[in-house]
CSV table of C-alpha atoms and ligand atoms in Angstrom, one decimal:
chain,number,residue,atom,x,y,z
A,1,MET,CA,23.8,-70.6,116.7
A,2,ARG,CA,24.1,-68.4,113.6
A,3,ARG,CA,20.9,-68.5,111.5
A,4,VAL,CA,21.0,-67.9,107.8
A,5,ALA,CA,17.8,-67.3,105.6
A,6,VAL,CA,18.2,-68.5,102.0
A,7,THR,CA,15.0,-67.2,100.3
A,8,ASP,CA,15.5,-67.8,96.6
A,9,GLY,CA,17.3,-71.1,96.5
A,10,MET,CA,21.0,-71.9,96.5
A,11,ALA,CA,23.2,-74.9,95.4
A,12,GLN,CA,23.1,-77.7,97.9
A,13,GLU,CA,26.9,-77.8,98.2
A,14,ALA,CA,26.8,-74.2,99.3
A,15,VAL,CA,24.1,-74.9,101.9
A,16,LYS,CA,26.2,-77.8,103.3
A,17,LYS,CA,29.2,-75.4,103.5
A,18,LEU,CA,27.2,-73.1,105.7
A,19,GLU,CA,26.0,-76.0,107.9
A,20,SER,CA,29.5,-77.3,108.3
A,21,ALA,CA,30.5,-73.8,109.5
A,22,GLY,CA,27.9,-74.2,112.3
A,23,CYS,CA,25.0,-72.2,110.8
A,24,GLU,CA,21.4,-73.2,110.8
A,25,VAL,CA,20.1,-72.7,107.3
A,26,VAL,CA,16.4,-71.9,106.7
A,27,GLN,CA,15.6,-72.4,103.0
A,28,ASP,CA,12.3,-70.8,102.3
A,29,PHE,CA,10.8,-67.9,100.4
A,30,ILE,CA,9.7,-65.2,102.8
A,31,GLU,CA,6.7,-63.2,101.7
A,32,HIS,CA,6.9,-59.4,101.3
A,33,ASP,CA,4.6,-58.7,104.3
A,34,GLN,CA,6.5,-61.0,106.6
A,35,LEU,CA,9.7,-59.3,105.7
A,36,VAL,CA,8.1,-55.9,106.5
A,37,ASP,CA,6.9,-57.3,109.8
A,38,GLY,CA,10.4,-58.2,110.9
A,39,ALA,CA,10.9,-61.8,109.7
A,40,LEU,CA,14.6,-61.0,109.3
A,41,ALA,CA,15.1,-60.0,112.9
A,42,ASP,CA,15.5,-63.8,113.7
A,43,PHE,CA,18.5,-64.2,111.3
A,44,ASP,CA,22.2,-63.2,111.2
A,45,ALA,CA,22.4,-63.3,107.4
A,46,ILE,CA,20.1,-63.4,104.4
A,47,ILE,CA,21.0,-64.8,101.0
A,48,VAL,CA,18.8,-63.7,98.1
A,49,ARG,CA,18.8,-64.0,94.3
A,50,SER,CA,16.5,-61.6,92.4
A,51,ALA,CA,13.0,-62.7,93.5
A,52,THR,CA,13.3,-61.3,97.0
A,53,LYS,CA,13.2,-57.4,97.1
A,54,LEU,CA,14.7,-55.9,100.2
A,55,THR,CA,13.4,-52.4,101.0
A,56,LYS,CA,14.4,-49.9,103.7
A,57,GLU,CA,11.4,-50.9,105.9
A,58,MET,CA,12.4,-54.6,105.8
A,59,LEU,CA,16.1,-53.8,106.6
A,60,ASP,CA,15.1,-51.5,109.4
A,61,ALA,CA,12.9,-54.2,110.9
A,62,SER,CA,15.8,-56.7,110.7
A,63,GLN,CA,17.8,-55.0,113.4
A,64,PRO,CA,19.7,-55.4,115.7
A,65,ARG,CA,20.3,-59.1,114.7
A,66,LEU,CA,20.9,-59.2,110.9
A,67,LYS,CA,24.6,-58.6,110.1
A,68,VAL,CA,24.9,-59.2,106.4
A,69,VAL,CA,22.7,-59.1,103.3
A,70,ALA,CA,24.1,-61.4,100.5
A,71,ARG,CA,23.1,-61.4,96.8
A,72,ALA,CA,23.8,-64.8,95.2
A,73,GLY,CA,24.6,-63.2,91.9
A,74,VAL,CA,25.8,-59.9,90.5
A,75,GLY,CA,23.0,-57.3,90.3
A,76,VAL,CA,22.0,-55.7,93.6
A,77,ASP,CA,19.2,-53.6,92.2
A,78,ASN,CA,16.7,-55.6,94.4
A,79,ILE,CA,18.3,-54.3,97.6
A,80,ASP,CA,18.1,-50.8,99.1
A,81,LEU,CA,21.8,-50.2,99.4
A,82,ASP,CA,21.5,-46.8,101.0
A,83,ALA,CA,19.2,-48.1,103.7
A,84,ALA,CA,21.7,-51.0,104.4
A,85,SER,CA,24.6,-48.6,104.6
A,86,ARG,CA,22.8,-46.3,107.0
A,87,LEU,CA,22.3,-49.4,109.3
A,88,GLY,CA,26.0,-50.3,108.9
A,89,LEU,CA,24.9,-53.5,107.2
A,90,PRO,CA,27.2,-54.8,104.5
A,91,VAL,CA,25.7,-56.0,101.3
A,92,VAL,CA,27.9,-58.6,99.5
A,93,ASN,CA,27.6,-60.3,96.1
A,94,ALA,CA,29.3,-62.9,93.9
A,95,PRO,CA,30.5,-60.9,90.9
A,96,ARG,CA,32.8,-63.3,89.2
A,97,ALA,CA,31.0,-66.6,89.5
A,98,SER,CA,28.6,-66.4,86.5
A,99,THR,CA,30.9,-64.5,84.1
A,100,GLN,CA,31.6,-67.5,81.8
A,101,SER,CA,27.9,-68.6,81.7
A,102,VAL,CA,26.7,-65.1,80.7
A,103,VAL,CA,29.5,-64.8,78.1
A,104,GLU,CA,28.3,-68.1,76.5
A,105,LEU,CA,24.6,-67.1,76.6
A,106,THR,CA,25.5,-63.8,74.9
A,107,VAL,CA,27.4,-65.5,72.1
A,108,GLY,CA,24.6,-68.0,71.8
A,109,HIS,CA,22.0,-65.2,71.3
A,110,LEU,CA,24.3,-63.5,68.8
A,111,LEU,CA,24.7,-66.6,66.7
A,112,SER,CA,21.0,-67.5,67.0
A,113,SER,CA,20.1,-64.0,65.8
A,114,LEU,CA,22.4,-64.0,62.7
A,115,ARG,CA,21.3,-67.5,61.6
A,116,PHE,CA,17.6,-67.1,62.6
A,117,ILE,CA,17.9,-70.3,64.6
A,118,PRO,CA,14.8,-69.7,66.9
A,119,ARG,CA,12.7,-68.6,63.9
A,120,ALA,CA,13.9,-71.5,61.8
A,121,ASP,CA,12.9,-73.9,64.6
A,122,ARG,CA,9.4,-72.3,65.0
A,123,LEU,CA,8.9,-72.6,61.2
A,124,LEU,CA,10.1,-76.2,61.1
A,125,ARG,CA,7.7,-77.2,63.9
A,126,ASP,CA,4.9,-75.5,61.8
A,127,GLY,CA,5.9,-77.7,58.9
A,128,VAL,CA,7.5,-74.9,56.9
A,129,TRP,CA,10.8,-75.8,55.2
A,130,ALA,CA,12.1,-72.2,54.9
A,131,LYS,CA,15.5,-72.9,53.5
A,132,LYS,CA,15.4,-70.0,51.0
A,133,GLU,CA,14.0,-67.4,53.4
A,134,LEU,CA,16.6,-68.0,56.1
A,135,LYS,CA,19.7,-66.6,54.6
A,136,GLY,CA,21.8,-65.2,57.5
A,137,THR,CA,25.2,-63.6,57.8
A,138,GLU,CA,28.5,-64.5,59.4
A,139,LEU,CA,30.0,-63.0,62.5
A,140,TYR,CA,33.3,-62.9,60.7
A,141,GLY,CA,34.4,-59.4,59.7
A,142,LYS,CA,31.5,-57.7,61.5
A,143,ARG,CA,31.9,-54.8,64.0
A,144,LEU,CA,30.7,-55.7,67.5
A,145,GLY,CA,30.0,-52.8,69.9
A,146,LEU,CA,30.1,-53.7,73.6
A,147,VAL,CA,28.4,-51.2,75.9
A,148,GLY,CA,30.5,-51.6,79.0
A,149,PHE,CA,33.8,-53.4,79.2
A,150,GLY,CA,33.8,-55.3,82.4
A,151,ARG,CA,34.5,-59.0,83.0
A,152,ILE,CA,31.6,-60.3,80.9
A,153,ALA,CA,32.2,-57.9,78.0
A,154,GLN,CA,35.9,-58.9,78.0
A,155,GLY,CA,34.9,-62.5,77.8
A,156,VAL,CA,32.5,-61.8,74.9
A,157,ALA,CA,35.3,-59.8,73.1
A,158,ASN,CA,37.6,-62.7,73.4
A,159,VAL,CA,35.2,-65.2,71.8
A,160,ALA,CA,34.1,-62.6,69.2
A,161,GLN,CA,37.7,-62.0,68.1
A,162,ALA,CA,38.1,-65.8,67.7
A,163,PHE,CA,35.2,-65.6,65.2
A,164,GLY,CA,37.1,-62.8,63.4
A,165,MET,CA,34.9,-59.9,64.6
A,166,GLU,CA,36.3,-56.4,65.0
A,167,VAL,CA,35.5,-55.5,68.6
A,168,HIS,CA,34.6,-51.9,69.8
A,169,SER,CA,33.5,-50.7,73.2
A,170,TYR,CA,32.3,-47.8,75.2
A,171,ASP,CA,33.0,-47.7,78.9
A,172,PRO,CA,33.7,-44.4,80.6
A,173,TYR,CA,34.7,-46.0,83.8
A,174,LEU,CA,37.4,-48.4,82.6
A,175,PRO,CA,41.2,-47.7,82.2
A,176,LEU,CA,42.0,-47.6,78.5
A,177,ALA,CA,45.0,-49.9,79.0
A,178,ILE,CA,42.6,-52.9,79.6
A,179,ALA,CA,40.9,-52.4,76.2
A,180,LYS,CA,44.2,-51.8,74.5
A,181,LYS,CA,45.6,-55.1,75.9
A,182,ALA,CA,42.4,-56.9,74.7
A,183,GLY,CA,42.8,-55.4,71.1
A,184,VAL,CA,39.5,-53.5,71.5
A,185,THR,CA,38.8,-50.0,70.0
A,186,MET,CA,37.4,-47.8,72.7
A,187,HIS,CA,35.0,-44.9,71.9
A,188,LYS,CA,34.7,-41.8,73.9
A,189,ASN,CA,31.1,-41.4,73.1
A,190,VAL,CA,28.4,-44.0,73.1
A,191,ASP,CA,26.8,-42.5,69.9
A,192,ASN,CA,30.0,-43.2,68.0
A,193,LEU,CA,29.8,-46.9,69.0
A,194,PHE,CA,26.3,-47.1,67.5
A,195,LYS,CA,27.4,-45.3,64.4
A,196,THR,CA,30.3,-47.7,63.9
A,197,CYS,CA,28.8,-51.1,64.8
A,198,THR,CA,26.1,-53.3,63.2
A,199,HIS,CA,26.1,-55.6,66.2
A,200,ILE,CA,25.6,-54.2,69.7
A,201,SER,CA,25.7,-56.2,73.0
A,202,ILE,CA,24.9,-54.7,76.4
A,203,HIS,CA,27.2,-55.2,79.4
A,204,CYS,CA,26.5,-52.4,81.8
A,205,ASN,CA,24.4,-51.9,84.9
A,206,LEU,CA,21.0,-50.3,84.8
A,207,THR,CA,21.3,-46.8,86.1
A,208,ASP,CA,19.6,-43.4,85.4
A,209,GLU,CA,22.3,-42.9,82.8
A,210,THR,CA,21.8,-46.3,81.0
A,211,HIS,CA,18.0,-46.5,81.2
A,212,HIS,CA,16.8,-46.7,77.6
A,213,LEU,CA,20.3,-46.2,76.3
A,214,VAL,CA,19.3,-48.3,73.3
A,215,ASN,CA,16.6,-46.1,72.0
A,216,GLN,CA,15.1,-45.1,68.6
A,217,LYS,CA,17.7,-42.3,68.1
A,218,ARG,CA,20.7,-44.7,68.6
A,219,ILE,CA,19.2,-47.6,66.7
A,220,ARG,CA,18.8,-45.2,63.7
A,221,MET,CA,22.5,-44.4,63.9
A,222,MET,CA,23.5,-48.0,63.3
A,223,PRO,CA,25.0,-48.5,59.8
A,224,GLY,CA,23.3,-51.8,58.7
A,225,VAL,CA,26.3,-52.5,56.4
A,226,ASP,CA,29.6,-54.2,57.4
A,227,PRO,CA,33.1,-52.9,56.6
A,228,PHE,CA,33.0,-54.6,53.2
A,229,ASN,CA,29.7,-52.9,52.3
A,230,LEU,CA,27.7,-56.1,52.8
A,231,LYS,CA,24.1,-55.4,54.0
A,232,CYS,CA,24.1,-57.5,57.2
A,233,GLY,CA,21.5,-55.5,59.1
A,234,ASN,CA,21.6,-54.3,62.7
A,235,HIS,CA,21.5,-56.5,65.7
A,236,VAL,CA,21.1,-55.9,69.4
A,237,VAL,CA,21.6,-58.4,72.3
A,238,ASN,CA,21.0,-57.7,75.9
A,239,CYS,CA,21.9,-60.3,78.6
A,240,ALA,CA,22.7,-57.6,81.2
A,241,ARG,CA,19.8,-55.8,82.7
A,242,GLY,CA,16.2,-55.0,81.6
A,243,GLY,CA,15.4,-51.4,80.9
A,244,ILE,CA,18.6,-50.6,79.1
A,245,VAL,CA,16.9,-51.4,75.8
A,246,ASP,CA,13.7,-49.4,75.2
A,247,GLU,CA,11.5,-52.3,74.2
A,248,ASP,CA,8.9,-50.2,72.4
A,249,ALA,CA,11.5,-48.4,70.3
A,250,ALA,CA,13.2,-51.8,69.5
A,251,PHE,CA,9.9,-53.2,68.4
A,252,GLU,CA,9.3,-50.3,66.1
A,253,ALA,CA,12.8,-50.7,64.7
A,254,LEU,CA,12.2,-54.4,64.1
A,255,GLU,CA,9.0,-53.5,62.3
A,256,SER,CA,10.7,-50.9,60.1
A,257,GLY,CA,13.7,-53.1,59.4
A,258,GLN,CA,16.2,-50.7,61.0
A,259,LEU,CA,16.9,-53.6,63.4
A,260,LEU,CA,17.2,-57.0,61.8
A,261,SER,CA,17.2,-58.8,65.1
A,262,LEU,CA,16.8,-58.3,68.8
A,263,ALA,CA,17.7,-60.9,71.4
A,264,LEU,CA,16.9,-60.3,75.1
A,265,ASP,CA,17.5,-62.4,78.2
A,266,VAL,CA,16.4,-59.5,80.4
A,267,PHE,CA,13.3,-57.3,80.3
A,268,GLU,CA,12.2,-54.0,81.7
A,269,HIS,CA,9.4,-55.8,83.6
A,270,GLU,CA,10.1,-59.4,84.6
A,271,PRO,CA,8.4,-61.8,84.0
A,272,VAL,CA,7.8,-60.2,80.6
A,273,ASP,CA,4.1,-59.6,79.8
A,274,SER,CA,2.9,-62.4,77.6
A,275,THR,CA,1.0,-59.8,75.5
A,276,SER,CA,4.2,-57.9,74.7
A,277,PRO,CA,4.2,-57.4,70.9
A,278,LEU,CA,7.9,-58.3,70.9
A,279,LEU,CA,7.0,-61.9,71.6
A,280,GLN,CA,5.1,-62.0,68.3
A,281,HIS,CA,7.8,-60.6,66.1
A,282,PRO,CA,9.6,-63.2,64.0
A,283,ASN,CA,13.0,-61.5,64.3
A,284,PHE,CA,12.8,-61.2,68.1
A,285,HIS,CA,13.9,-64.1,70.4
A,286,GLY,CA,14.3,-64.2,74.1
A,287,THR,CA,15.1,-66.2,77.2
A,288,PRO,CA,13.7,-65.7,80.7
A,289,HIS,CA,16.8,-64.1,82.5
A,290,ILE,CA,18.9,-67.3,82.4
A,291,GLY,CA,22.3,-65.8,82.0
A,292,ALA,CA,23.6,-67.3,85.3
A,293,ALA,CA,21.4,-70.4,85.1
A,294,THR,CA,24.0,-73.1,84.6
A,295,ILE,CA,25.0,-75.8,87.0
A,296,GLU,CA,28.6,-74.5,87.1
A,297,ALA,CA,27.6,-70.9,87.7
A,298,GLN,CA,25.1,-71.7,90.4
A,299,ARG,CA,27.7,-73.8,92.2
A,300,ARG,CA,30.3,-71.1,92.0
A,301,VAL,CA,27.8,-68.4,93.0
A,302,GLY,CA,26.7,-70.4,96.1
A,303,LEU,CA,30.2,-71.2,97.2
A,304,ASP,CA,31.5,-67.6,96.7
A,305,ILE,CA,28.5,-66.1,98.5
A,306,VAL,CA,28.9,-68.4,101.4
A,307,ASP,CA,32.6,-67.4,101.7
A,308,ALA,CA,31.5,-63.8,101.8
A,309,VAL,CA,28.8,-64.4,104.4
A,310,LEU,CA,31.1,-66.4,106.7
A,311,THR,CA,33.8,-63.7,106.4
A,312,VAL,CA,31.3,-61.1,107.7
A,313,LEU,CA,29.8,-63.3,110.4
A,314,ASP,CA,33.3,-64.0,111.6
A,315,GLY,CA,33.9,-60.3,112.0
A,316,GLY,CA,35.8,-59.6,108.8
A,317,MET,CA,35.2,-57.5,105.7
A,318,ALA,CA,34.2,-59.4,102.5
A,319,GLU,CA,36.1,-58.5,99.4
A,320,THR,CA,32.9,-58.3,97.4
A,321,THR,CA,31.1,-55.8,99.7
A,322,VAL,CA,29.2,-53.4,97.4
A,323,ASN,CA,28.1,-50.7,99.8
A,324,ARG,CA,29.7,-48.3,102.3
A,325,SER,CA,28.6,-50.1,105.5
A,326,ASP,CA,30.7,-47.7,107.6
A,327,LEU,CA,28.1,-44.9,107.0
A,328,SER,CA,25.9,-45.8,110.0
B,401,MLT,C1,22.8,-61.6,88.3
B,401,MLT,O1,22.7,-60.4,88.5
B,401,MLT,O2,23.6,-62.4,88.9
B,401,MLT,C2,22.1,-62.2,87.1
B,401,MLT,O3,21.2,-61.3,86.5
B,401,MLT,C3,21.5,-63.5,87.4
B,401,MLT,C4,20.3,-63.6,88.3
B,401,MLT,O4,19.7,-62.6,88.7
B,401,MLT,O5,19.8,-64.7,88.6
């Protein structure tokens, strides 16, 4: 019988789908040391989210039985892809399932920032009726800069345009025709995006190139005024990956007023340290990496990842394979 380890949880409907396909599903977190000691050698597939980190050592110890590593989500930064490739082990993910949920959270953060909703709520609970202090700005007429223009950014662009925002983007890997069709102005250089836009939202992967892409230098480039010369301040949202925003630089920019708001769903170190000065700043608000945490997204993620796993276990090649498993 094919055995599948599900270490970080998965929607019940997806578990049932695996069982109906004749798999034994073991739903349990596996500790780091057990993985290093070869815990995966008893499984044909492993399905993880972000809590389980799969290193070269663990993957080496999983052989010869393990046939597929599956990430129930998008980001595969917790899996050593090179090590998997060398073993001929396909790594599959579910890249489309959470798009709508992340789009909606991003827009929620954007609206929350501009209308100071989290700060207003904190003050209200403290008995402060801060009606005069909390004068926000509209999304309408503002320039939104999207770093990356993949599926999620395209969804955000769509909603932002419905609010009357002018949408700009920087994505060196995307055919220009896609942006043109979406009515989005593409910039050849990320600095130009920051010079043009008062509102920036991050939608790229964390790589050496994008680490601390939002830094002091670029925040200083942001104009702080909208196309009608209204002082709307500068705003940054990141629901993509921690580490793309330099959190120390962003804190300094909040302190100096160069940034009027910062909203993060993802942090360089997760869970974020409770002593981080950001958490004390009135114009910062955050969520604990919940972009894909909706009932709908988790159901779709589970069903998509099970399809990919079964495809591989049945001897096929999953459409969402993210590595070169022919390199062994
Ligand atoms: C993802 O990569 O799918 C998201 O960041 C969500 C998650 O890790 O749970």
